[in-house]
mmCIF file of C-alpha atoms and ligand atoms in Angstrom:
data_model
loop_
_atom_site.group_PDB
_atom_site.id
_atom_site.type_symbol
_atom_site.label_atom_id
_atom_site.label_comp_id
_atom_site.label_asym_id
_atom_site.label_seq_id
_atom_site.Cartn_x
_atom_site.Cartn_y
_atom_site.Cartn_z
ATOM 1 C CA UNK A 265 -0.038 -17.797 -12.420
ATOM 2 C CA UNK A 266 -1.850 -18.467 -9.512
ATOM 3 C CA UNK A 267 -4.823 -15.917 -9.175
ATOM 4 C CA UNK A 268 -3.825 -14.076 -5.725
ATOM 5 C CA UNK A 269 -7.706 -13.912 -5.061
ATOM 6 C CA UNK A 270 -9.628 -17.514 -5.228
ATOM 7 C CA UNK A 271 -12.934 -16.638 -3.989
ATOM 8 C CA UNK A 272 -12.889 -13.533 -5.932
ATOM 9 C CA UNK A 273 -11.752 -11.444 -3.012
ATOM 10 C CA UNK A 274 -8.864 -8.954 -3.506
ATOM 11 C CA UNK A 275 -5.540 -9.305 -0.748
ATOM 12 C CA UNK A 276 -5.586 -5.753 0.824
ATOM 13 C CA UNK A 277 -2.862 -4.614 1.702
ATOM 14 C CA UNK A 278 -1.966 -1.699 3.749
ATOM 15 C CA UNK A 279 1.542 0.827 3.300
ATOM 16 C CA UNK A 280 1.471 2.293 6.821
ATOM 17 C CA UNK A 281 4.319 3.405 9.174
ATOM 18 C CA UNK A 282 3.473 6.738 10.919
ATOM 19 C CA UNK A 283 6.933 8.406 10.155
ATOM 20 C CA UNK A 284 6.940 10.285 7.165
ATOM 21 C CA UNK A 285 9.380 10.052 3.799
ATOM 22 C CA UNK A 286 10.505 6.481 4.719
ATOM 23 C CA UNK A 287 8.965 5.170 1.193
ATOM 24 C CA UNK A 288 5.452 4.593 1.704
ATOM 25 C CA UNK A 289 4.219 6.240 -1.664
ATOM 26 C CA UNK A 290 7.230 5.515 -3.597
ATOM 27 C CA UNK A 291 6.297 1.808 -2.369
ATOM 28 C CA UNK A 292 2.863 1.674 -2.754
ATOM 29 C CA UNK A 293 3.313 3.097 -6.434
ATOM 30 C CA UNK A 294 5.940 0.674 -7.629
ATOM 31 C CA UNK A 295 5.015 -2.922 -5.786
ATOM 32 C CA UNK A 296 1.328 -1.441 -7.776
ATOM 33 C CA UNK A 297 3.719 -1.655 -10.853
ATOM 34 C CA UNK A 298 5.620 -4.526 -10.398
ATOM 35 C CA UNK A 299 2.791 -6.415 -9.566
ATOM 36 C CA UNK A 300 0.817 -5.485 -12.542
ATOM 37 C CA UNK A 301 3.781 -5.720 -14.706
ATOM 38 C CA UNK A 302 3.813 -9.802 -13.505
ATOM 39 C CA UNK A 303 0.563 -10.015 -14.497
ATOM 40 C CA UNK A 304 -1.669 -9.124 -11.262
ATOM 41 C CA UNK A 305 -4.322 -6.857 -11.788
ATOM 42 C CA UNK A 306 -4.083 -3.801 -8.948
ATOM 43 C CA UNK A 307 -5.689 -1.029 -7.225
ATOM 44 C CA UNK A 308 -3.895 2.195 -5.265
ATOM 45 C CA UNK A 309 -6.114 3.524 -2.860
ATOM 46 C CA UNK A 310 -4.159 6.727 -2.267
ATOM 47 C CA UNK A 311 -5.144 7.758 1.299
ATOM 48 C CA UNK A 312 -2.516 10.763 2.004
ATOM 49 C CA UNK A 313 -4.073 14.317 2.106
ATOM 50 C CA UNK A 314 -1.070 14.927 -0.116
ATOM 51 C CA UNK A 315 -1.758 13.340 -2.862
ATOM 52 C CA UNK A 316 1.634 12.137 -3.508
ATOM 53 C CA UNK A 317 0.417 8.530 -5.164
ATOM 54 C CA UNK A 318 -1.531 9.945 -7.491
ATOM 55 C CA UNK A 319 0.918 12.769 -8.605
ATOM 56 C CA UNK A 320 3.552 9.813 -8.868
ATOM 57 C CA UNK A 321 1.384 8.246 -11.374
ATOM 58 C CA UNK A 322 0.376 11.224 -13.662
ATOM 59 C CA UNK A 323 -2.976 12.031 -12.227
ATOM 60 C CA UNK A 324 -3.095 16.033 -12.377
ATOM 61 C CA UNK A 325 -5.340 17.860 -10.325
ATOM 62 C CA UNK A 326 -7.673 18.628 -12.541
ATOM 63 C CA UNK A 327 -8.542 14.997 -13.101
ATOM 64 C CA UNK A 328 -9.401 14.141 -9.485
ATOM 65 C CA UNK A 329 -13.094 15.512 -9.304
ATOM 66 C CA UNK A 330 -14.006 12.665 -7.391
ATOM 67 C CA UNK A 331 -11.688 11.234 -4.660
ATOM 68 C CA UNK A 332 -11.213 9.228 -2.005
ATOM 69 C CA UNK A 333 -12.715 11.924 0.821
ATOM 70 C CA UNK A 334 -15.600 11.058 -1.611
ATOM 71 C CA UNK A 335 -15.737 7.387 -0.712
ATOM 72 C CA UNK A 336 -15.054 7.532 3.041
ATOM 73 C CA UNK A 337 -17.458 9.936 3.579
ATOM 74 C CA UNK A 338 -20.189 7.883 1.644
ATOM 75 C CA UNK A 339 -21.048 9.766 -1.601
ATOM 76 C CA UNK A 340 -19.603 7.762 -3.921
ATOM 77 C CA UNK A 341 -18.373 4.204 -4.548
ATOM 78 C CA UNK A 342 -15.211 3.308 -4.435
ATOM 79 C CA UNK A 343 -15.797 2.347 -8.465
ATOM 80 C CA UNK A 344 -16.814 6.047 -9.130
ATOM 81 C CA UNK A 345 -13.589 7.369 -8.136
ATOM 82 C CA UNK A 346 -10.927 4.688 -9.898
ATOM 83 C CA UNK A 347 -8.617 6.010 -12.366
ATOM 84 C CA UNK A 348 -6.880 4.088 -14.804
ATOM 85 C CA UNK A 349 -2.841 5.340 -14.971
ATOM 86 C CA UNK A 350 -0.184 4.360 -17.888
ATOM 87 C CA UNK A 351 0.518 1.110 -16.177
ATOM 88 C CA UNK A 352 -1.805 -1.764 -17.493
ATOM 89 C CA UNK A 353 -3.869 -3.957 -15.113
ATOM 90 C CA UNK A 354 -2.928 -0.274 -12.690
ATOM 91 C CA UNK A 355 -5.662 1.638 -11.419
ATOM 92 C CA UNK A 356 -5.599 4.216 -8.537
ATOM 93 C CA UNK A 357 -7.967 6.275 -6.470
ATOM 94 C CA UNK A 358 -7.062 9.309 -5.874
ATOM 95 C CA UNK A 359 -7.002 11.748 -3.094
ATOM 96 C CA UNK A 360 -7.433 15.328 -2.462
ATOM 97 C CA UNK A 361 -6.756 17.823 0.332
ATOM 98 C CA UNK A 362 -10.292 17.514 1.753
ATOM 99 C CA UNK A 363 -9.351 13.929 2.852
ATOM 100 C CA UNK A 364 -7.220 16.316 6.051
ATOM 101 C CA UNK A 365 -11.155 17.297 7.584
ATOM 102 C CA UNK A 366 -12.333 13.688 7.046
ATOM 103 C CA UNK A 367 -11.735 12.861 11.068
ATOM 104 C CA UNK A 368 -13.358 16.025 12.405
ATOM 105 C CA UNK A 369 -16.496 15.199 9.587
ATOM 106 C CA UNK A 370 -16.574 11.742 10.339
ATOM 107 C CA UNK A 371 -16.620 11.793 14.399
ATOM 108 C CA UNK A 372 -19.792 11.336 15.215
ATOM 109 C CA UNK A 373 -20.718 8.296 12.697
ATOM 110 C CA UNK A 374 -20.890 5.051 14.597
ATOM 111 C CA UNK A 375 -19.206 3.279 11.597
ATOM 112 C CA UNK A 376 -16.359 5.681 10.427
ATOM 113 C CA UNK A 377 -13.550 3.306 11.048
ATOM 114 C CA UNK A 378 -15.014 0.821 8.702
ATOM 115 C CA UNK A 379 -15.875 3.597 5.593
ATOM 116 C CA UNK A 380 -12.862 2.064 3.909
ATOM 117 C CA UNK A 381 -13.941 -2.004 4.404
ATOM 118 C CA UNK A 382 -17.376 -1.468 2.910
ATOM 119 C CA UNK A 383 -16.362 0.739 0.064
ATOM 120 C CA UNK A 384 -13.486 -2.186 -0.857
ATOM 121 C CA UNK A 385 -16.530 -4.900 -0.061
ATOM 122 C CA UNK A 386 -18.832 -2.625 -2.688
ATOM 123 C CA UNK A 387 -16.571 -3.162 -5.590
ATOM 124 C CA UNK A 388 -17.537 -6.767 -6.269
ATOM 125 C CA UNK A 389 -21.116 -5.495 -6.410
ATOM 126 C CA UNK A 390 -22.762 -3.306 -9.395
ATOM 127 C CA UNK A 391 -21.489 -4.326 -12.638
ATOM 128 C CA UNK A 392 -22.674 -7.110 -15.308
ATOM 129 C CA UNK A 393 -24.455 -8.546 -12.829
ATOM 130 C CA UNK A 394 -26.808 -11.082 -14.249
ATOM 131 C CA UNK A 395 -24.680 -11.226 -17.470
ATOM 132 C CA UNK A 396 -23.329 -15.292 -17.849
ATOM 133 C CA UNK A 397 -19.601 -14.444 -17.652
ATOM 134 C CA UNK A 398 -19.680 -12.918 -14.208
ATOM 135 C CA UNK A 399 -19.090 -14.010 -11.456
ATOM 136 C CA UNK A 400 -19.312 -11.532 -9.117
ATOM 137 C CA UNK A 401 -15.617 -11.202 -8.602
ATOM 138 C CA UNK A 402 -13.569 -8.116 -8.020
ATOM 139 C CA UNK A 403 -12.065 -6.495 -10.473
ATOM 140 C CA UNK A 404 -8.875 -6.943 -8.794
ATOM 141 C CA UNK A 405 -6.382 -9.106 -7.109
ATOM 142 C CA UNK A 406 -4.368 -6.603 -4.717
ATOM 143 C CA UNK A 407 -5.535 -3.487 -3.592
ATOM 144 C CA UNK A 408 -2.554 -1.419 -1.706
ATOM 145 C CA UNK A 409 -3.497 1.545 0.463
ATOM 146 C CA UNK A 410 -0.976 4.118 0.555
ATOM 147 C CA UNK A 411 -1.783 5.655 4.341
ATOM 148 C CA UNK A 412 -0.800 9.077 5.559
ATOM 149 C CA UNK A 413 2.502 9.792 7.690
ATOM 150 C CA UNK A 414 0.243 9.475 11.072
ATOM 151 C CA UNK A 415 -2.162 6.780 12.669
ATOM 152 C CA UNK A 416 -5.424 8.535 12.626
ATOM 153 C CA UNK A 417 -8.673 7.737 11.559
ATOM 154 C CA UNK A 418 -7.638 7.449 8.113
ATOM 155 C CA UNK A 419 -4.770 4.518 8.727
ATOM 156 C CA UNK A 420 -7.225 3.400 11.573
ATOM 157 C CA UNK A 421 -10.000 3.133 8.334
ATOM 158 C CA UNK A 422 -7.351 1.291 6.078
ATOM 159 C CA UNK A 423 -6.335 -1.437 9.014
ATOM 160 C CA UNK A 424 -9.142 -2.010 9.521
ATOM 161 C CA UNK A 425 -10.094 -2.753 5.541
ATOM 162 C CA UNK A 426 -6.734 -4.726 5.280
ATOM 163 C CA UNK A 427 -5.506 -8.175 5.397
ATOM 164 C CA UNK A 428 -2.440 -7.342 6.442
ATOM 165 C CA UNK A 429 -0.151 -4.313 6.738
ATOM 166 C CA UNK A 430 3.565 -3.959 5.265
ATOM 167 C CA UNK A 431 5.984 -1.672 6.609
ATOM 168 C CA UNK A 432 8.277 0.750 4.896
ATOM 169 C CA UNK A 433 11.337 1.250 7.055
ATOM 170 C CA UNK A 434 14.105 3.360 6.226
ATOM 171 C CA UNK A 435 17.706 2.410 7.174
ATOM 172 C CA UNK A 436 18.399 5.192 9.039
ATOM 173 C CA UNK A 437 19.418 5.482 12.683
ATOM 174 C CA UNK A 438 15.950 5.845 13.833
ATOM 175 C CA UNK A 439 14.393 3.352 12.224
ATOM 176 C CA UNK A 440 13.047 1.523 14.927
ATOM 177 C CA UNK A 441 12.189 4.204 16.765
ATOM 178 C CA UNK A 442 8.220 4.567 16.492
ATOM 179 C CA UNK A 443 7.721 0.537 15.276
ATOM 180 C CA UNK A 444 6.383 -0.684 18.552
ATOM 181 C CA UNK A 445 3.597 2.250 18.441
ATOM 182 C CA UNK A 446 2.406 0.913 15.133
ATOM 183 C CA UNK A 447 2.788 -3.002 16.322
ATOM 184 C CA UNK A 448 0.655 -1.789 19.078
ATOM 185 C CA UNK A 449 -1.951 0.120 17.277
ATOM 186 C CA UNK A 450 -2.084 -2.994 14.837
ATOM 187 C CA UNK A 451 -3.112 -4.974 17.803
ATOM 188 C CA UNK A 452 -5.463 -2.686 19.082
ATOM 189 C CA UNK A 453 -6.938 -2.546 15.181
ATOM 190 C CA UNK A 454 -6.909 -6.860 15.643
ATOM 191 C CA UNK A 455 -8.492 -6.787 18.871
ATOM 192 C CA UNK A 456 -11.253 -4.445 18.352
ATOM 193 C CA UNK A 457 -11.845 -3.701 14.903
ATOM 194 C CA UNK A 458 -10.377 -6.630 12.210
ATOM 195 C CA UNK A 459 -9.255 -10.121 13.851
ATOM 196 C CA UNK A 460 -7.785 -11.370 10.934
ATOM 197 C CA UNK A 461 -4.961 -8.526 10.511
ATOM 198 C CA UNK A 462 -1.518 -9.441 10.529
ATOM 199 C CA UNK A 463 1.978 -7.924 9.421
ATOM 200 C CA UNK A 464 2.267 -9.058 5.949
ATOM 201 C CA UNK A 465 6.073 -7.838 6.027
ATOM 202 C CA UNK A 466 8.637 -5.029 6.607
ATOM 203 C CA UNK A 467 10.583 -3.497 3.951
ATOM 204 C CA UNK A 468 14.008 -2.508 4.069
ATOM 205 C CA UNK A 469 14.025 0.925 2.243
ATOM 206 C CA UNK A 470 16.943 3.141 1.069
ATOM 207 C CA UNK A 471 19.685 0.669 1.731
ATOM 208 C CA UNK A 472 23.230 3.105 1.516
ATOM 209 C CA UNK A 473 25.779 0.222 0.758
ATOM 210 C CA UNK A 474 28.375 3.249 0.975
ATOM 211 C CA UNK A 475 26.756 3.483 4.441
ATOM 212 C CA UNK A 476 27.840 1.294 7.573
ATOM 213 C CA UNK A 477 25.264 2.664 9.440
ATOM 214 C CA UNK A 478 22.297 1.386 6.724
ATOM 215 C CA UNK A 479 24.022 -2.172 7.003
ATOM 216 C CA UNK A 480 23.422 -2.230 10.811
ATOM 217 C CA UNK A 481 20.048 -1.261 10.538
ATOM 218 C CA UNK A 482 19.620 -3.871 8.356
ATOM 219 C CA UNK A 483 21.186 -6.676 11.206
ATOM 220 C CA UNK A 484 19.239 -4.858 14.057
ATOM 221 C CA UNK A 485 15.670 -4.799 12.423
ATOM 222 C CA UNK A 486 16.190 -8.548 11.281
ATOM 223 C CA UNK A 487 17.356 -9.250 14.847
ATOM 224 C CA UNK A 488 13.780 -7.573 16.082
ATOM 225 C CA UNK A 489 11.506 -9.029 13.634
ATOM 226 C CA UNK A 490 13.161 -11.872 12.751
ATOM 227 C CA UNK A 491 11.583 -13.152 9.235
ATOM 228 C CA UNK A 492 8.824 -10.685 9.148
ATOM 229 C CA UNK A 493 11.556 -8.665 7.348
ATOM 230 C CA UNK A 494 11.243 -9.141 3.277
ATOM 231 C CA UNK A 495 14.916 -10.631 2.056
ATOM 232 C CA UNK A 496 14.223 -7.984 -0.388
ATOM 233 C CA UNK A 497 16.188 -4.977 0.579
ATOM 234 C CA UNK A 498 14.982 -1.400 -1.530
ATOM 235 C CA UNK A 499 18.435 0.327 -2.284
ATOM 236 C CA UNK A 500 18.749 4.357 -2.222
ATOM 237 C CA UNK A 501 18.619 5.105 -5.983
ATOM 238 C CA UNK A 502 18.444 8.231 -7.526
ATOM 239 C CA UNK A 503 16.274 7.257 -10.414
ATOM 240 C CA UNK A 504 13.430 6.052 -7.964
ATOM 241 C CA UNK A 505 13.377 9.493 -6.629
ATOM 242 C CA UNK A 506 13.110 11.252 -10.491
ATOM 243 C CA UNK A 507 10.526 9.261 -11.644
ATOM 244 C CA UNK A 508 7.342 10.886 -10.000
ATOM 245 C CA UNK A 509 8.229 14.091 -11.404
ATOM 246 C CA UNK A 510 7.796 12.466 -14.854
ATOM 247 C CA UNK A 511 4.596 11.148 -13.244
ATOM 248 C CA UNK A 512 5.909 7.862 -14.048
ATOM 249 C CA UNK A 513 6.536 4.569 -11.549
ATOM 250 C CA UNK A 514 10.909 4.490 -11.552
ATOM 251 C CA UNK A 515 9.883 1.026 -13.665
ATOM 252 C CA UNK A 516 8.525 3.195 -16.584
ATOM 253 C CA UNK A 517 10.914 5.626 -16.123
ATOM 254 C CA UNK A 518 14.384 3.227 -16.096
ATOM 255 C CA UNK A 519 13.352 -0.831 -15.984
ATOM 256 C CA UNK A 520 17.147 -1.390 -15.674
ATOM 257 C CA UNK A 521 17.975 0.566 -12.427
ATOM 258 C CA UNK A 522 18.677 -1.023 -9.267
ATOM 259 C CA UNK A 523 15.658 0.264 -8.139
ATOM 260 C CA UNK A 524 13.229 -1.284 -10.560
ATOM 261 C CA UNK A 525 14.683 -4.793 -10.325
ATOM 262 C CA UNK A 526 14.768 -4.348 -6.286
ATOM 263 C CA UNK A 527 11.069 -3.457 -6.647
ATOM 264 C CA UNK A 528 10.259 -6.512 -9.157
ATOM 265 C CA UNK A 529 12.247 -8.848 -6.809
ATOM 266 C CA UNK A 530 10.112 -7.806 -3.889
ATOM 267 C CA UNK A 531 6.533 -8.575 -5.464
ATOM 268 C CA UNK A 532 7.623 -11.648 -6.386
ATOM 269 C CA UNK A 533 8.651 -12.460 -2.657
ATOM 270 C CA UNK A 534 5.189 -10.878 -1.665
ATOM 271 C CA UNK A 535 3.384 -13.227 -4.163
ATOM 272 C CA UNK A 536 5.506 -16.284 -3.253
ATOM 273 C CA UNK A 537 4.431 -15.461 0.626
ATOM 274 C CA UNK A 538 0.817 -15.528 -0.317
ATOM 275 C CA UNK A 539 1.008 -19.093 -2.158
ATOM 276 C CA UNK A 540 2.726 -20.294 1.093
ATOM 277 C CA UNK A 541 -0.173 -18.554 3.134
ATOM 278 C CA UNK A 542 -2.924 -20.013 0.699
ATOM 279 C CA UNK A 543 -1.441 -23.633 0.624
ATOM 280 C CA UNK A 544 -1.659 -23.482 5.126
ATOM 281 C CA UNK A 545 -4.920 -22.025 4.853
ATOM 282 C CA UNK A 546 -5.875 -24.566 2.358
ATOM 283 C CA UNK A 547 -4.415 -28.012 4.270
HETATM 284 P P1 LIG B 848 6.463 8.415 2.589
HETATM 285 O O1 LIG B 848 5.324 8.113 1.666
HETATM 286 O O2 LIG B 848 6.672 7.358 3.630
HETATM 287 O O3 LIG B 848 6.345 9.776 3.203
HETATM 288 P P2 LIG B 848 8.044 8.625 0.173
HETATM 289 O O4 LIG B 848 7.771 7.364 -0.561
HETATM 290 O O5 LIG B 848 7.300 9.831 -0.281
HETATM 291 O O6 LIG B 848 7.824 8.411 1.728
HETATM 292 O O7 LIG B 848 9.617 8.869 0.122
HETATM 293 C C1 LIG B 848 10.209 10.011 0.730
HETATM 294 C C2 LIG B 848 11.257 10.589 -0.207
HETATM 295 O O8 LIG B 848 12.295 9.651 -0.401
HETATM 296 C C3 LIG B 848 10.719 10.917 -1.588
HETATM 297 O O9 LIG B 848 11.312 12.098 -2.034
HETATM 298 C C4 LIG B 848 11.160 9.743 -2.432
HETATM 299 O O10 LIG B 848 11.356 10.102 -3.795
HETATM 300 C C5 LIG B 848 12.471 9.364 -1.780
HETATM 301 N N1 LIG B 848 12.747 7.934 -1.920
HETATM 302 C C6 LIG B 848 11.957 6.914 -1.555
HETATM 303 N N2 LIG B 848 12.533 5.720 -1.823
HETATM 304 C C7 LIG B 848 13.732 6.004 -2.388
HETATM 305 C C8 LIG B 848 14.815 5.205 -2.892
HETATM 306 N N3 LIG B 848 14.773 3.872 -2.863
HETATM 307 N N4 LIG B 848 15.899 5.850 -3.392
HETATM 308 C C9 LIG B 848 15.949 7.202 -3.405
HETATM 309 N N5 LIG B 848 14.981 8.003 -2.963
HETATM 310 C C10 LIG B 848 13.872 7.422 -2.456
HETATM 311 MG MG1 LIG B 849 3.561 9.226 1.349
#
């Protein structure tokens, strides 16, 4: 395999679409584990007050004395606060309920949009360095940010960190509704805070095949975004929605489901779309 990161970069990528329960988390947690599983080595940066990520993937509580409200508001490095989960090559940072009073803490800080950026830029720094096998890379190839149901100064922090964002949509009747504020706000992030952002992709989520209505949605969002939309479609699956309460990615919890092989068939597509943006970039 190709590594995803030449110059020993990771590809950050952010989950954001300010509607909640359209799959961000349950994304976020299994692209992590279906890209690990094929052999890349990923971070979660959980950024939802909620927490959901990090329950998803076993990590009680207890275990998340440092967090990401830690690294945004500067105490820690984003090193200090990775977890390792039962996936291998699978980390995650986790987050807390203090991350909800990060905007209010952070207003006055001429630099709070970019608290995310440096702390992803500081994890190629600190460790073996000196020693004659390192080379200063990053310890990963993707980082995915799982962003909170809203575009505030947290999704604002992890745009402007990103590379590029992917969308969870929902087929559901309003699943448009609300994607033109988030195109916009991406632009704004381009314009004034991160140039190089794009939309990395949208993803189809909860596909009903029972449902006419999910079929539609499928024909009108490809008709609106044309081949930004993944050929990858997520179906509804009730084992994807079991797993986290086993604390377990649905790929742990049942390889065979639908929804495992939908999610293994979409990072593939996302890792064949980055060899076809490395080999423009590189001719
Ligand atoms: P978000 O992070 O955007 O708020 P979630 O990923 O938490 O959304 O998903 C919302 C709810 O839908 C959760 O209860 C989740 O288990 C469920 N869900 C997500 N994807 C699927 C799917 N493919 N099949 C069935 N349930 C799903
Ligand atoms: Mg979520």
């Amino acid at each position: 395999l190709v590594p995803a990161a030449p110059y020993g970069l990771p590809r950050v990528l952010a989950l954001a679409n300010q509607k909640g329960g359209v799959g961000k988390t349950t994304t976020a947690i299994n692209l992590g584990t279906a890209l690990a599983a094929i052999g890349e080595s990923v971070l979660i940066v959980d950024l939802d007050p909620q927490g959901n990520a990090s329950t998803g993937l076993g990590i009680d509580r207890r275990s998340r004395r440092v967090s990401t409200y830690d690294v945004l508001t500067g105490d820690v490095s984003l090193r200090e606060a990775v977890l390792e989960t039962a996936v291998p090559r699978l980390h995650i940072a986790p987050s807390t309920m203090d991350l909800s009073g990060l905007e209010l803490e952070l207003a006055s800080q001429r630099d709070r949009a970019y608290r995310l950026r440096d702390a992803i830029r500081g994890l190629n720094g600190g460790r073996d360095s000196g020693s004659l096998d390192s080379r200063n890379e990053t310890p990963y190839s993707y980082v995915l940010i799982d962003c909170p149901p809203s575009l505030n100064l947290i999704t604002v922090n992890a745009m402007a960190a990103a590379n590029a964002i992917l969308v969870p949509l929902q087929c559901e009747f309003f699943a448009l509704e609300g994607l033109s504020q988030l195109l916009k706000t991406v632009e704004q992030v381009r314009t004034t805070l991160n140039p190089q952002l794009t939309i990395h992709g949208i993803v189809l989520t909860m596909f009903d095949s029972r449902n006419n209505l999910s079929a539609q949605v499928v024909q009108d969002v490809r008709q609106f975004m044309g081949d930004k939309v993944y050929e990858t479609i997520i179906p509804r699956n009730v084992r994807v929605s079991e797993a986290p309460s086993y604390g377990k990615p649905v790929l742990l919890y049942d390889l065979k489901c639908v929804g495992s092989q939908a999610y293994l068939r979409l990072a593939s597509e996302i890792i064949q779309r980055e060899r076809a943006l490395r080999a423009t970039a590189a001719a």
